[in-house]
Structure formats: structure tokens, C-alpha cells
Coordinates of C-alpha atoms in Angstrom, one line a residue:
M201 CA 74.3 8.8 -49.7
P202 CA 74.1 12.1 -50.6
I203 CA 72.3 11.7 -54.0
A204 CA 69.0 8.5 -51.9
N205 CA 68.7 11.4 -49.7
M206 CA 68.0 14.5 -52.4
S207 CA 65.7 12.3 -54.5
S208 CA 64.0 11.3 -51.0
F209 CA 63.6 15.2 -51.2
R210 CA 62.1 15.9 -54.7
C211 CA 59.7 12.8 -54.2
L212 CA 58.6 14.7 -50.8
Y213 CA 58.4 17.3 -52.3
T214 CA 56.7 16.8 -55.5
R215 CA 53.8 15.2 -52.7
A216 CA 52.8 17.6 -50.8
N217 CA 52.8 19.4 -54.0
S218 CA 50.1 17.9 -55.4
L219 CA 47.4 17.5 -52.5
L220 CA 47.9 21.5 -52.7
V221 CA 47.2 21.5 -55.5
L222 CA 44.0 19.6 -55.3
R223 CA 43.4 21.1 -51.8
S224 CA 43.1 24.1 -54.1
S225 CA 40.8 22.4 -56.9
F226 CA 37.8 22.0 -54.3
S227 CA 35.0 24.8 -53.7
P228 CA 35.5 26.1 -49.3
V229 CA 32.0 24.1 -47.5
H230 CA 30.8 25.4 -44.7
P231 CA 31.1 23.4 -41.5
T232 CA 27.1 23.1 -40.3
R233 CA 26.5 22.1 -44.7
L234 CA 28.3 18.5 -43.2
R235 CA 26.8 18.5 -39.8
F236 CA 23.4 17.9 -41.8
L237 CA 24.4 15.7 -44.2
R238 CA 25.6 13.0 -42.6
F239 CA 21.5 13.0 -40.0
S240 CA 19.1 13.0 -43.4
S241 CA 18.5 13.6 -46.7
V242 CA 16.5 17.0 -46.6
F243 CA 19.5 18.7 -46.2
D244 CA 20.6 17.3 -49.6
S245 CA 17.6 18.6 -52.1
L246 CA 18.7 22.2 -50.1
S247 CA 22.5 22.0 -50.7
N248 CA 22.1 20.9 -54.5
Q249 CA 19.7 24.0 -55.4
T250 CA 21.3 26.0 -54.1
V251 CA 24.9 25.4 -56.2
N252 CA 23.6 25.2 -59.5
S253 CA 22.1 28.5 -58.4
I254 CA 24.9 30.5 -58.2
S255 CA 26.7 31.5 -61.7
D256 CA 30.6 32.2 -61.6
S257 CA 29.7 35.3 -61.8
D258 CA 28.1 35.3 -58.6
K259 CA 31.2 35.1 -56.9
K260 CA 33.4 37.2 -58.2
T261 CA 30.7 39.9 -56.9
R262 CA 29.9 37.7 -53.8
T263 CA 30.7 40.7 -51.1
T264 CA 31.9 37.7 -47.4
S265 CA 29.0 39.7 -46.1
G266 CA 26.6 37.6 -48.6
I267 CA 27.8 34.8 -48.1
A268 CA 27.3 35.0 -44.5
N269 CA 24.1 35.2 -44.7
E270 CA 22.9 33.1 -47.8
T271 CA 24.0 30.2 -45.0
R272 CA 22.6 31.0 -43.0
N273 CA 19.4 31.0 -45.1
E274 CA 20.7 27.4 -46.3
V275 CA 21.6 25.8 -43.1
P276 CA 17.7 24.4 -41.4
E277 CA 16.3 26.2 -38.5
E278 CA 15.9 22.9 -36.3
K279 CA 15.8 18.5 -37.6
P280 CA 12.9 17.0 -39.4
R281 CA 10.8 15.1 -37.5
K282 CA 8.9 11.9 -38.4
A283 CA 5.1 12.6 -38.5
G284 CA 2.8 10.8 -36.7
R285 CA 4.0 10.7 -33.3
G286 CA 3.1 12.0 -30.8
W287 CA 5.8 10.6 -27.3
D288 CA 9.0 9.8 -27.1
P289 CA 9.6 6.4 -27.9
G290 CA 12.5 7.1 -24.4
E291 CA 9.8 7.2 -22.5
V292 CA 8.5 3.1 -22.3
V293 CA 12.1 1.4 -24.8
M294 CA 15.0 3.1 -23.8
N295 CA 16.7 4.3 -27.0
K296 CA 20.3 3.6 -27.5
K297 CA 22.7 7.1 -29.3
K298 CA 24.4 6.6 -32.7
G299 CA 27.4 5.6 -33.1
K300 CA 29.5 2.2 -33.1
V301 CA 29.8 -0.5 -31.1
K302 CA 30.5 -0.8 -28.1
T303 CA 31.6 -4.0 -26.3
S304 CA 31.4 -4.6 -21.8
W305 CA 31.8 -7.7 -20.1
V306 CA 29.1 -7.8 -17.9
C307 CA 29.6 -10.1 -14.3
E308 CA 26.3 -12.3 -15.5
S309 CA 26.2 -13.7 -11.4
C310 CA 27.0 -9.5 -9.5
G311 CA 25.6 -7.3 -12.2
H312 CA 29.5 -5.6 -12.8
S313 CA 30.4 -5.0 -15.6
E314 CA 34.2 -4.3 -16.6
G315 CA 35.5 -2.3 -20.2
Q316 CA 37.5 -5.8 -20.8
W317 CA 37.8 -9.6 -19.9
W318 CA 39.5 -10.8 -17.2
G319 CA 39.1 -13.9 -16.0
S320 CA 37.4 -14.2 -13.2
C321 CA 35.0 -10.9 -11.7
R322 CA 36.4 -8.1 -9.9
A323 CA 33.7 -7.3 -7.2
C324 CA 33.4 -10.9 -6.5
N325 CA 35.8 -13.0 -7.6
K326 CA 33.5 -15.6 -9.0
V327 CA 35.7 -17.6 -11.8
G328 CA 33.8 -17.4 -15.7
T329 CA 31.2 -15.1 -15.2
M330 CA 31.5 -12.2 -17.4
R331 CA 30.0 -12.0 -20.4
R332 CA 30.4 -10.2 -23.6
F333 CA 27.7 -7.3 -24.4
S334 CA 27.6 -4.8 -26.6
E335 CA 25.1 -2.5 -27.1
G336 CA 24.6 0.8 -30.3
S337 CA 25.8 0.5 -33.9
E338 CA 25.2 2.7 -37.1
S339 CA 21.9 3.5 -38.0
R340 CA 19.3 1.5 -40.0
A341 CA 18.2 2.2 -43.5
S342 CA 14.4 3.3 -42.0
G343 CA 15.8 6.3 -40.7
G344 CA 14.6 4.9 -37.6
G345 CA 15.9 6.0 -33.9
G346 CA 19.1 4.8 -31.7
G347 CA 21.0 1.8 -32.9
G348 CA 21.0 -1.6 -32.4
S349 CA 20.1 -2.0 -28.8
G350 CA 17.0 0.8 -29.9
V351 CA 13.9 0.9 -30.9
S352 CA 12.5 2.0 -33.7
E353 CA 9.9 5.4 -33.3
G354 CA 6.6 3.4 -34.8
S355 CA 6.6 0.8 -31.6
G356 CA 3.0 1.5 -31.7
L357 CA 3.5 1.9 -27.8
S358 CA 2.1 5.9 -28.4
W359 CA -1.3 5.2 -26.1
L360 CA 1.1 5.4 -22.9
P361 CA 0.9 8.6 -20.5
E362 CA 3.9 11.6 -21.8
Q363 CA 5.6 11.9 -18.7
G364 CA 5.1 15.9 -17.7
V365 CA 6.7 18.0 -15.7
V366 CA 7.2 15.7 -12.4
Q367 CA 7.7 18.1 -9.1
P368 CA 8.3 17.2 -5.9
L369 CA 5.6 15.7 -3.5
K370 CA 5.7 15.5 0.5
L371 CA 5.0 12.2 2.2
S372 CA 1.7 14.1 3.6
S373 CA 0.2 14.6 0.5
V374 CA 0.9 11.5 -0.9
I375 CA 0.0 9.3 1.9
D376 CA -3.3 11.1 2.7
G377 CA -6.5 9.2 2.6
I378 CA -4.9 6.3 0.7
T379 CA -4.9 3.2 3.3
Q380 CA -3.1 -0.1 2.9
Q381 CA -6.9 -1.9 2.1
Q382 CA -7.7 -0.3 0.1
W383 CA -4.7 0.9 -2.0
R384 CA -4.2 -2.9 -3.1
I385 CA -5.3 -5.2 -4.8
P386 CA -6.9 -9.0 -2.8
L387 CA -6.6 -11.9 -2.9
P388 CA -9.7 -13.6 -1.8
G389 CA -10.6 -17.4 -0.6
L390 CA -8.0 -19.5 1.0
F391 CA -5.9 -19.4 -1.8
G392 CA -5.4 -16.1 -2.3
N393 CA -4.5 -15.5 1.3
E394 CA -2.0 -17.7 1.3
V395 CA -0.3 -15.6 -2.2
G396 CA -1.5 -12.4 -0.4
R397 CA 0.2 -12.9 2.7
V398 CA 3.5 -13.7 1.1
L399 CA 3.2 -10.0 -1.1
G400 CA 3.2 -8.3 1.2
G401 CA -1.2 -8.3 2.5
G402 CA -1.8 -8.5 -1.4
L403 CA -0.6 -7.7 -4.5
A404 CA 0.4 -3.6 -5.5
P405 CA -1.1 -1.7 -7.9
G406 CA 2.0 -1.4 -10.8
S407 CA 4.2 -3.8 -9.5
L408 CA 6.3 -6.7 -11.3
I409 CA 7.0 -9.4 -9.7
L410 CA 9.4 -12.9 -11.2
I411 CA 8.5 -15.7 -10.1
G412 CA 11.2 -18.7 -10.6
G413 CA 11.7 -21.8 -9.5
D414 CA 13.1 -25.3 -11.3
P415 CA 11.3 -27.5 -13.7
G416 CA 7.9 -28.8 -13.0
I417 CA 7.6 -27.1 -9.5
G418 CA 4.6 -25.3 -10.7
K419 CA 5.0 -22.2 -11.9
S420 CA 2.7 -21.4 -14.7
T421 CA -0.1 -23.4 -12.4
L422 CA 0.6 -21.1 -9.8
L423 CA -0.3 -17.6 -11.7
L424 CA -3.7 -19.2 -13.5
Q425 CA -5.1 -19.9 -10.3
I426 CA -4.0 -16.2 -9.3
A427 CA -5.1 -15.3 -13.1
S428 CA -8.2 -16.9 -12.3
I429 CA -8.7 -14.9 -8.9
I430 CA -7.8 -11.2 -10.1
A431 CA -10.3 -12.0 -12.8
D432 CA -12.4 -13.3 -10.5
G433 CA -13.4 -10.1 -8.7
N434 CA -14.4 -10.2 -5.0
D435 CA -16.9 -8.0 -2.6
L436 CA -14.6 -4.9 -3.0
A437 CA -13.5 -5.5 -6.8
Q438 CA -15.8 -6.1 -10.4
P439 CA -14.7 -8.5 -12.7
A440 CA -12.2 -6.8 -14.9
P441 CA -9.7 -8.6 -17.4
V442 CA -6.4 -10.3 -16.7
L443 CA -4.4 -10.9 -19.7
Y444 CA -2.7 -14.5 -20.0
V445 CA 0.3 -14.2 -22.2
S446 CA 2.6 -17.1 -22.9
G447 CA 5.4 -17.6 -25.1
E448 CA 5.9 -21.6 -24.9
E449 CA 3.0 -22.4 -24.7
S450 CA -0.1 -22.3 -26.9
V451 CA -4.1 -21.4 -26.2
D452 CA -5.1 -24.9 -26.7
Q453 CA -2.6 -25.6 -24.8
I454 CA -3.0 -23.4 -22.0
G455 CA -6.3 -24.2 -22.0
S456 CA -5.9 -28.4 -21.6
R457 CA -4.5 -26.9 -18.2
A458 CA -7.8 -24.5 -17.3
D459 CA -10.2 -27.1 -17.7
R460 CA -7.9 -29.6 -16.1
M461 CA -7.2 -27.2 -13.0
K462 CA -11.5 -25.9 -13.2
I463 CA -11.2 -22.8 -14.2
E464 CA -13.8 -21.2 -16.1
T465 CA -13.5 -17.4 -15.8
D466 CA -15.3 -14.5 -18.6
E467 CA -12.7 -12.2 -17.6
L468 CA -9.0 -15.2 -18.3
Y469 CA -8.1 -14.2 -20.9
L470 CA -5.0 -16.3 -22.7
F471 CA -2.1 -15.1 -25.9
S472 CA 0.6 -16.6 -27.6
S473 CA 3.7 -14.4 -28.5
S474 CA 7.0 -14.0 -27.9
D475 CA 7.2 -10.6 -28.9
L476 CA 7.3 -7.6 -26.5
Q477 CA 5.5 -4.9 -28.7
D478 CA 2.9 -6.9 -30.0
I479 CA 2.2 -7.4 -26.8
L480 CA 2.1 -4.6 -25.0
T481 CA 0.4 -3.6 -27.4
K482 CA -2.5 -5.8 -27.0
A483 CA -2.5 -5.2 -23.2
H484 CA -3.4 -1.3 -24.0
R485 CA -6.5 -2.9 -25.9
L486 CA -7.9 -5.5 -23.7
S487 CA -7.3 -2.9 -20.1
P488 CA -6.3 -5.5 -17.8
R489 CA -6.2 -5.8 -14.3
A490 CA -2.8 -7.8 -14.8
L491 CA -0.7 -8.9 -17.2
I492 CA 0.6 -12.2 -16.7
I493 CA 4.3 -13.3 -18.9
D494 CA 5.2 -17.2 -19.3
S495 CA 8.2 -16.4 -19.1
I496 CA 10.9 -13.0 -19.4
Q497 CA 13.5 -16.1 -21.4
T498 CA 11.5 -15.6 -24.3
V499 CA 9.4 -12.4 -24.9
Y500 CA 11.6 -10.4 -27.1
L501 CA 12.0 -6.7 -28.8
K502 CA 12.8 -6.8 -32.5
D503 CA 15.4 -3.9 -32.5
V504 CA 17.5 -5.1 -29.8
T505 CA 20.3 -6.9 -30.1
G506 CA 20.3 -10.9 -28.9
S507 CA 17.8 -13.5 -29.5
A508 CA 15.6 -14.3 -26.9
G509 CA 17.0 -15.1 -23.9
G510 CA 20.2 -13.8 -24.0
L511 CA 21.6 -10.9 -21.3
T512 CA 20.6 -7.3 -23.9
Q513 CA 17.3 -9.5 -24.3
V514 CA 16.6 -10.1 -21.0
K515 CA 17.9 -6.7 -19.3
E516 CA 15.7 -4.4 -22.6
C517 CA 12.5 -6.4 -22.0
T518 CA 11.7 -6.4 -18.3
S519 CA 13.0 -2.6 -18.2
T520 CA 10.2 -2.8 -21.2
L521 CA 7.8 -4.4 -18.8
L522 CA 8.7 -1.9 -15.7
R523 CA 7.5 1.1 -16.8
F524 CA 4.9 -0.6 -18.7
A525 CA 4.0 -1.4 -15.1
K526 CA 4.8 2.3 -13.5
K527 CA 2.4 4.2 -16.1
S528 CA -0.1 2.3 -16.8
N529 CA -0.4 0.9 -12.5
V530 CA -0.7 -2.6 -14.2
P531 CA 0.7 -5.7 -11.9
V532 CA 2.9 -7.1 -15.2
F533 CA 3.7 -10.7 -12.4
L534 CA 6.9 -12.2 -15.0
V535 CA 8.0 -16.0 -14.5
G536 CA 11.7 -16.7 -14.9
H537 CA 13.5 -19.7 -15.0
V538 CA 16.4 -21.2 -12.9
T539 CA 20.0 -22.1 -13.6
K540 CA 21.5 -25.3 -12.3
A541 CA 22.7 -23.5 -9.3
G542 CA 19.2 -23.2 -8.5
D543 CA 18.9 -19.3 -9.3
I544 CA 16.9 -17.0 -11.7
A545 CA 18.9 -17.1 -15.1
G546 CA 19.8 -13.6 -17.2
P547 CA 22.0 -10.9 -15.6
R548 CA 22.0 -10.8 -11.9
V549 CA 20.7 -7.2 -12.8
L550 CA 17.0 -8.7 -13.3
E551 CA 16.2 -8.7 -9.5
H552 CA 17.4 -5.6 -9.1
I553 CA 15.4 -4.5 -11.2
V554 CA 12.0 -6.0 -10.4
D555 CA 9.3 -5.2 -7.6
V556 CA 9.6 -8.2 -5.9
V557 CA 11.2 -11.5 -6.0
L558 CA 9.2 -14.7 -5.1
Y559 CA 10.9 -18.6 -5.5
M560 CA 9.3 -21.8 -6.1
E561 CA 10.7 -24.8 -4.0
G562 CA 9.7 -28.7 -4.0
E563 CA 11.3 -31.8 -2.9
E564 CA 12.4 -34.3 -6.0
H565 CA 9.2 -36.9 -4.8
S566 CA 7.3 -34.5 -2.4
T567 CA 3.0 -33.4 -3.2
Y568 CA 4.3 -30.2 -0.9
R569 CA 6.0 -26.5 -2.3
L570 CA 6.7 -23.6 -0.6
L571 CA 6.2 -20.1 -2.0
R572 CA 8.8 -17.8 -0.5
S573 CA 9.9 -14.1 -0.8
V574 CA 13.3 -13.7 -1.1
K575 CA 12.6 -9.5 -2.4
N576 CA 9.5 -7.3 -1.6
R577 CA 9.2 -3.8 -1.6
F578 CA 5.5 -3.8 0.0
G579 CA 6.3 -6.2 2.3
S580 CA 8.3 -8.9 4.8
T581 CA 11.1 -10.6 2.7
D582 CA 10.2 -13.5 6.7
E583 CA 6.6 -14.9 5.5
L584 CA 6.3 -18.4 3.5
G585 CA 3.1 -20.0 1.8
V586 CA 2.5 -24.0 1.9
F587 CA 0.7 -25.7 -0.6
E588 CA -0.1 -29.1 -1.5
M589 CA 0.4 -30.6 -5.8
S590 CA -2.9 -32.1 -6.4
Q591 CA -4.6 -33.0 -9.6
S592 CA -6.5 -30.0 -9.8
G593 CA -3.4 -27.3 -9.0
L594 CA -1.7 -25.8 -5.8
E595 CA -3.7 -26.2 -3.3
V596 CA -3.6 -24.9 1.3
V597 CA -2.1 -27.1 3.0
S598 CA -4.4 -26.0 6.9
N599 CA -2.1 -27.3 9.2
P600 CA 2.0 -26.8 7.6
S601 CA 3.2 -27.4 10.8
G602 CA 2.9 -30.6 11.0
I603 CA 3.9 -31.6 7.6
Y604 CA 7.0 -33.1 8.3
L605 CA 6.0 -35.6 10.7
S606 CA 6.1 -38.8 10.8
Q607 CA 2.7 -41.3 11.2
Q608 CA 2.7 -42.3 14.7
N609 CA 2.7 -46.0 15.0
T610 CA -0.8 -46.7 15.9
D611 CA 0.2 -49.8 17.7
S612 CA 2.6 -47.9 20.9
D613 CA 2.1 -45.6 22.3
V614 CA 5.8 -45.6 22.5
L615 CA 9.5 -45.1 20.5
A616 CA 12.7 -45.2 20.8
G617 CA 15.5 -43.0 19.6
L618 CA 11.8 -40.6 17.6
A619 CA 12.4 -37.2 19.0
V620 CA 10.5 -33.4 17.4
A621 CA 12.0 -30.4 16.7
V622 CA 10.4 -27.0 16.5
V623 CA 12.1 -25.3 13.8
M624 CA 11.4 -22.3 12.5
D625 CA 11.6 -21.2 8.4
G626 CA 11.3 -17.0 8.3
S627 CA 8.2 -16.1 10.1
R628 CA 6.4 -20.3 10.0
S629 CA 7.1 -22.6 12.7
F630 CA 7.3 -26.3 11.4
L631 CA 7.7 -29.3 13.9
I632 CA 9.9 -31.9 13.1
E633 CA 10.8 -36.1 13.0
V634 CA 14.6 -36.5 14.4
Q635 CA 15.4 -40.4 14.2
A636 CA 17.9 -41.9 16.1
L637 CA 19.5 -45.5 15.5
C638 CA 22.4 -46.5 17.5
A639 CA 23.6 -50.3 16.7
T640 CA 26.7 -51.6 19.2
G641 CA 28.8 -53.3 17.1
S642 CA 28.5 -52.3 13.9
T643 CA 31.1 -51.5 10.6
V644 CA 29.7 -48.3 9.6
S645 CA 30.4 -45.9 12.7
R646 CA 29.0 -42.9 11.7
H647 CA 25.9 -42.2 8.9
V648 CA 24.2 -38.4 8.8
N649 CA 20.9 -38.0 6.2
G650 CA 19.6 -34.0 6.7
V651 CA 21.8 -32.9 9.1
Q652 CA 24.5 -31.5 9.1
A653 CA 27.6 -33.9 8.9
S654 CA 29.7 -30.6 11.5
R655 CA 26.4 -30.4 13.9
A656 CA 26.3 -34.7 14.7
D657 CA 29.8 -34.8 15.0
M658 CA 30.5 -31.7 17.3
I659 CA 26.9 -33.1 19.0
I660 CA 27.6 -36.4 19.5
A661 CA 30.9 -35.6 20.8
V662 CA 30.2 -33.1 23.6
L663 CA 27.6 -36.5 24.3
M664 CA 30.4 -38.3 25.0
K665 CA 32.5 -35.9 27.3
Q666 CA 29.4 -34.0 29.0
A667 CA 26.4 -36.5 29.6
G668 CA 28.9 -39.3 29.9
L669 CA 27.5 -42.1 27.1
R670 CA 29.9 -44.1 26.3
I671 CA 28.2 -44.6 22.5
Q672 CA 32.2 -44.4 21.3
E673 CA 32.0 -48.0 19.7
S674 CA 27.9 -47.9 18.2
G675 CA 27.9 -46.9 14.7
I676 CA 25.1 -43.8 15.1
F677 CA 22.7 -43.5 12.0
L678 CA 20.8 -40.3 12.3
N679 CA 17.9 -39.0 10.1
V680 CA 15.4 -35.8 9.3
A681 CA 11.9 -38.4 8.7
N682 CA 10.5 -37.4 5.2
G683 CA 13.6 -35.8 3.3
M684 CA 13.6 -32.4 5.3
A685 CA 17.5 -30.2 5.8
L686 CA 17.7 -29.6 9.6
S687 CA 20.1 -26.8 9.9
E688 CA 18.7 -24.0 11.9
T689 CA 20.5 -25.3 15.7
A690 CA 17.4 -25.1 17.2
G691 CA 17.1 -28.5 16.8
D692 CA 20.1 -29.7 18.7
L693 CA 18.2 -31.0 21.4
A694 CA 15.9 -32.9 19.7
I695 CA 19.4 -34.5 18.1
A696 CA 20.5 -35.5 22.0
A697 CA 17.2 -36.4 23.0
A698 CA 16.6 -39.1 19.8
I699 CA 20.5 -40.2 20.5
C700 CA 19.6 -41.0 24.3
S701 CA 16.7 -42.7 23.9
S702 CA 18.0 -45.1 21.2
F703 CA 20.8 -46.0 22.9
L704 CA 19.6 -45.7 26.5
E705 CA 16.4 -48.1 24.5
F706 CA 14.6 -45.9 27.0
P707 CA 11.6 -44.4 24.6
I708 CA 9.9 -41.4 24.4
P709 CA 6.2 -40.9 25.2
H710 CA 4.5 -38.9 22.6
G711 CA 3.3 -35.0 22.8
V712 CA 6.7 -34.5 23.4
A713 CA 8.4 -31.6 21.3
F714 CA 12.2 -30.0 22.0
I715 CA 12.8 -26.6 22.0
G716 CA 16.7 -25.5 22.1
E717 CA 21.4 -25.0 21.2
I718 CA 23.6 -27.3 22.6
G719 CA 27.0 -25.7 24.0
L720 CA 30.3 -27.3 23.9
G721 CA 29.9 -27.3 27.9
G722 CA 27.2 -29.7 27.9
E723 CA 24.4 -26.1 28.6
I724 CA 21.4 -26.4 26.9
R725 CA 20.9 -22.8 25.3
T726 CA 17.7 -20.1 24.2
V727 CA 17.3 -19.7 20.4
P728 CA 15.2 -16.8 19.1
R729 CA 11.4 -16.4 19.0
M730 CA 10.6 -19.3 22.0
E731 CA 7.4 -18.1 22.1
K732 CA 6.2 -18.1 19.1
R733 CA 7.9 -21.9 18.7
V734 CA 6.1 -22.9 21.8
S735 CA 2.7 -22.2 21.0
T736 CA 3.3 -23.8 18.3
V737 CA 3.6 -26.5 19.4
A738 CA 0.7 -25.7 22.2
K739 CA -2.1 -25.9 19.0
L740 CA -1.1 -29.2 17.4
G741 CA -1.8 -30.0 21.2
F742 CA 1.9 -31.8 22.3
T743 CA 1.9 -31.8 25.9
K744 CA 5.4 -31.7 26.9
C745 CA 8.2 -28.7 26.1
V746 CA 11.6 -29.5 27.1
V747 CA 13.4 -25.5 26.9
P748 CA 16.8 -24.2 28.6
T749 CA 15.8 -22.9 31.8
S750 CA 16.9 -19.3 30.9
V751 CA 12.6 -19.4 29.5
E752 CA 11.2 -21.8 31.5
K753 CA 9.4 -18.9 34.3
S754 CA 8.8 -15.9 30.4
L755 CA 7.5 -18.8 28.6
K756 CA 5.1 -20.3 31.5
S757 CA 3.4 -16.7 32.1
L758 CA 2.8 -16.9 28.7
G759 CA -1.2 -19.2 30.4
L760 CA -0.6 -21.5 28.0
K761 CA -3.0 -24.8 30.3
E762 CA -2.7 -27.5 27.8
I763 CA 1.2 -27.8 27.3
E764 CA 4.1 -28.0 30.2
I765 CA 6.8 -26.2 30.4
I766 CA 10.4 -28.2 30.7
G767 CA 13.1 -26.5 31.9
C768 CA 17.1 -27.8 31.8
K769 CA 19.8 -26.4 32.5
N770 CA 22.7 -29.3 30.6
L771 CA 22.1 -32.8 28.5
K772 CA 22.2 -34.6 32.3
E773 CA 18.6 -32.9 34.3
L774 CA 17.6 -33.6 29.8
I775 CA 18.1 -37.5 30.4
N776 CA 17.0 -37.5 34.0
S777 CA 13.6 -35.5 33.5

């Protein structure tokens, strides 16, 4: 054992001596020189010239102060800049710092990020939503700034205004002399007024608007009609160019759809591309009044990692378009694809970046389309636009309150088991028809379509207990006309009235509407916005409206002479009335 230890010690001493000899064979290099060698080849040429000019005699006679002064002269004062660039790329496209690749895991539902993978998101507790997200990489051989998530300096966006020194401004000086009508871009016509109302009164300059919806719902048709209205102008504004960019269709395909919709606007420009830098360059040359991109999942930035539609590309492209909109004051429309769950595809942060989020909805076999505002920084989210899809495009529905009412039977003035409910969707009130059928001796005890099953069970139980109806031996079938889903409690009274009408075989006359919520004690409760609901019923020509007794006096004070307000305290009074 001692011999082995002595051999190991002798080997270690030999290796240490070799390292000392090797270290002494190299001349010392200043740390500053090493730092500049990494960034550019300019300092390489300077250092080579300096080494060649130094002789052995100069090294012996040179003093320490002389070495320090010469070293300071060798180091360049500032890093060389690429010529021909008068703006900072970070103003439009965010550049990432050089370094190693940073990997994080981002939740596609809420946007929460973690440094490592977990089975579920710690923020929203959803399982299987963590996706890998890599940013940053080694610098490119071309010498352009940034890593894999950045954009090279020569991106062709130097026309954007530079970010000067920004000072805080008083609120009074910002809003002084500015009105909403003058600040917003108006959308004239029936179609434009409907869209403008959902947007909060018009199109806000410099806004970024995201429109989502199922495939084939009419998103491209909607934006093509909006582009035509903006390009045509109105009495307050002259016609101006609008750029419609599609990454999914060719220019001929867009033109064919515009010809079918009879759009003949001269100032509407079509462009088919997926390169976002090329799109923004074309937009600068055209100076459009609005920019439309269909869709955000098809565009990409060349120097950003990932393919088009990926998490990184969608986030960076949206951020770039947001900076473009704010700096150029041009409103930008984006089309967003949706997932199977109905959410917009891509990271959840996409909806946080944009200013306005609109969803286009519609039943599978229905021609009606609803434009709903989910997020709006410039207006209310309670507005709802109602359209109907036709051969020539989307048309505004003149009477949206009665689109869910079935056709009246011309042979009879009364029908058993039919009742009309008044529900609210945003700021819009809709009249829907509830149908009920009580069949004695049916093998099916209960079947519900368009109504929550738990809500229907509760109303049926209250009718049996509090109203004394013996419907436990009858099969009850409930349906909402035209495939509408009744989720508001204001339709409870109409459901109970339809069941009573079918069971007692006592038809409800036409022109009667029901508004109210039913409690477990059989009492009829009030619901929000009673005045709005009753006014809608009166405008549609209804002669009677059954409401809770607690709001009967206040509704009669509205002065609606064409309609009779009937107050009921509980279900027994409803049946007697």
C-alpha cells in the first residue's frame, strides 16, 4: 500500500509540473482583449497587427506603464455598428439576448410558465396543457442581432417612427377637444352600424382586433365586408386603401368571393403572403386605413424559432402587429382559428395582447350568426350583433328579438303546450318559444331538449308539490324551438306555463309572454332588466305579459298602453289567471 501511494503521488506531481510549464509558455493576454474577440472580427485584425509589430527587444525594454497605455490604445472605443440602419429593431420586433437556449413549459390555457415540466398547470390545475417553449440560441453566422427568437437587423421595417423621449401627459390635455365620434373611424350603413355597435361605437384607430369562430362560420366573409365599408369611406372621410392579406387563399380565390358578394371597391387591395415582414413592408408602401390578416396562425417571422401556428410564432407575430398598430395608428384585424373546445388556438396570452376579442357563433343548421364581444378595451362587452348568412354575404337581421319564434298556426288562434319566454343575451333581448307535451302512459318518463335537465326536474317537482298537479304518471317532453338553448332563469315561468297548458289541455292565447323565476316554494321571483324585456315584448305586438307581482306597479308606470301587465305571486295564481 505505501508503494502504491508513493507512485500515485509521483504521477500527480509530474502532471502538475507539466501544467505549470505549459502555462508559462503562453504570453499573458489582457482580459479586455478577450472580451472583444468574441463579438466581431474587427478586433482580430487589430490584435494581429499589434502582435506582429512587437519585437523581442521591445518586450524587454517596455515598462509596465507603457504596456498599460498601449493596451488602452488597442481596445476600440465602441463596438462596430452595421451601416445603413437608423432604428432599433427592438422597437418593432423584440430581439433576444445571445446565449444558451432557454427552455420553459407554458400552459396553453392560462399562459402560466414553469422552468420544468409538471403533469398539470399549477395556476389553473388543468392536466395536459403544458407545452415546451424554447427561446434564444447562438448568434447567426450572418452577424445579425439576436438569437433564434429574435429578428435580424435588416428586417426592412426602418420606416416605422422611432421611439423618442416619452414624457407623461396630463389626462386633461389628452382628451381635450377629442370626441368619440371624431376619434373613431365610422362604419356607415346597416351592416356597419351593427358591427360598430359591437365594437363600442366605431373602429378605434391603432386597435388590434381578433375575430374567432368555427371553420365555415363566416369570419372571412365578415372581414371582407368590413374592408369594403372602410375603403368606401363616407360623408366624414374620403375613400382610402385597405389591405386584405390572406395566408390561406390566393388572390383569385378572394376575388371570386368578392365578386359573388358584389363588392366593387376600388380602394380594396388583396395580397396573399405568409411572411409578416413582407406584409408590413407592403403595408408601409400602401399606407392603408386598415390592415386585415387572415389568419394569425398562418403568418410567421423568419428569425423566430418554430413553424407558423406554433406557440412562439403566434406570440411574436401578434406582438409585432400590436407594435405596428400602435406606432402607425392603423387598425389591424386578425382571424384566429379555434380548437375543439371552442377556444382560440395558440397560447392564452394571445387574447391578453390584443385590444378586442370577438367571437362569431351560430348553429350548425341555422343561417343566423351572432357576433359577440368577449373583450373590448374601447367599449362594452354586453353588445351582440345578429346577422343572417345569404348568397351575397352577411345581412343584418331587422328584428332579432323574434328570430327564435316559430311560425304561428294560421288554422287556429290557440295551441296547447306553447309559451313564450323573454331572455337576455348581452344587451339584446330575445323571445323564444318553449314547447311542452304531457303524454299519459308514456314509456319515457322525461325528455328535455334545450333546457337544463336539473332545472326542468326542479320546476316539475314544484308543480307537483306547490301547484298540486298530478303529473308524476305522465311522460313530460320539453323542447325549445329552433334549437335555442335556454340557460337563463327568466324562462322558468314560461316552462311551467307550457307544462300546465299541455297537462290541463288549456291552450295559451297568442300574444302572451312570460317573464319570471320560480322558487322552491312556488313563488315567482323577479329577474334583472325587467323594463328592457317588457319594452321588447310591447314592440313585437304582444298584448299581455305575465310578471311577478313585486314589479307590476313599476312596469305599469312605464306608460306602455299597448300591452297589459299581469302580476302573479305564485304558480296557483298563474294557473287561475
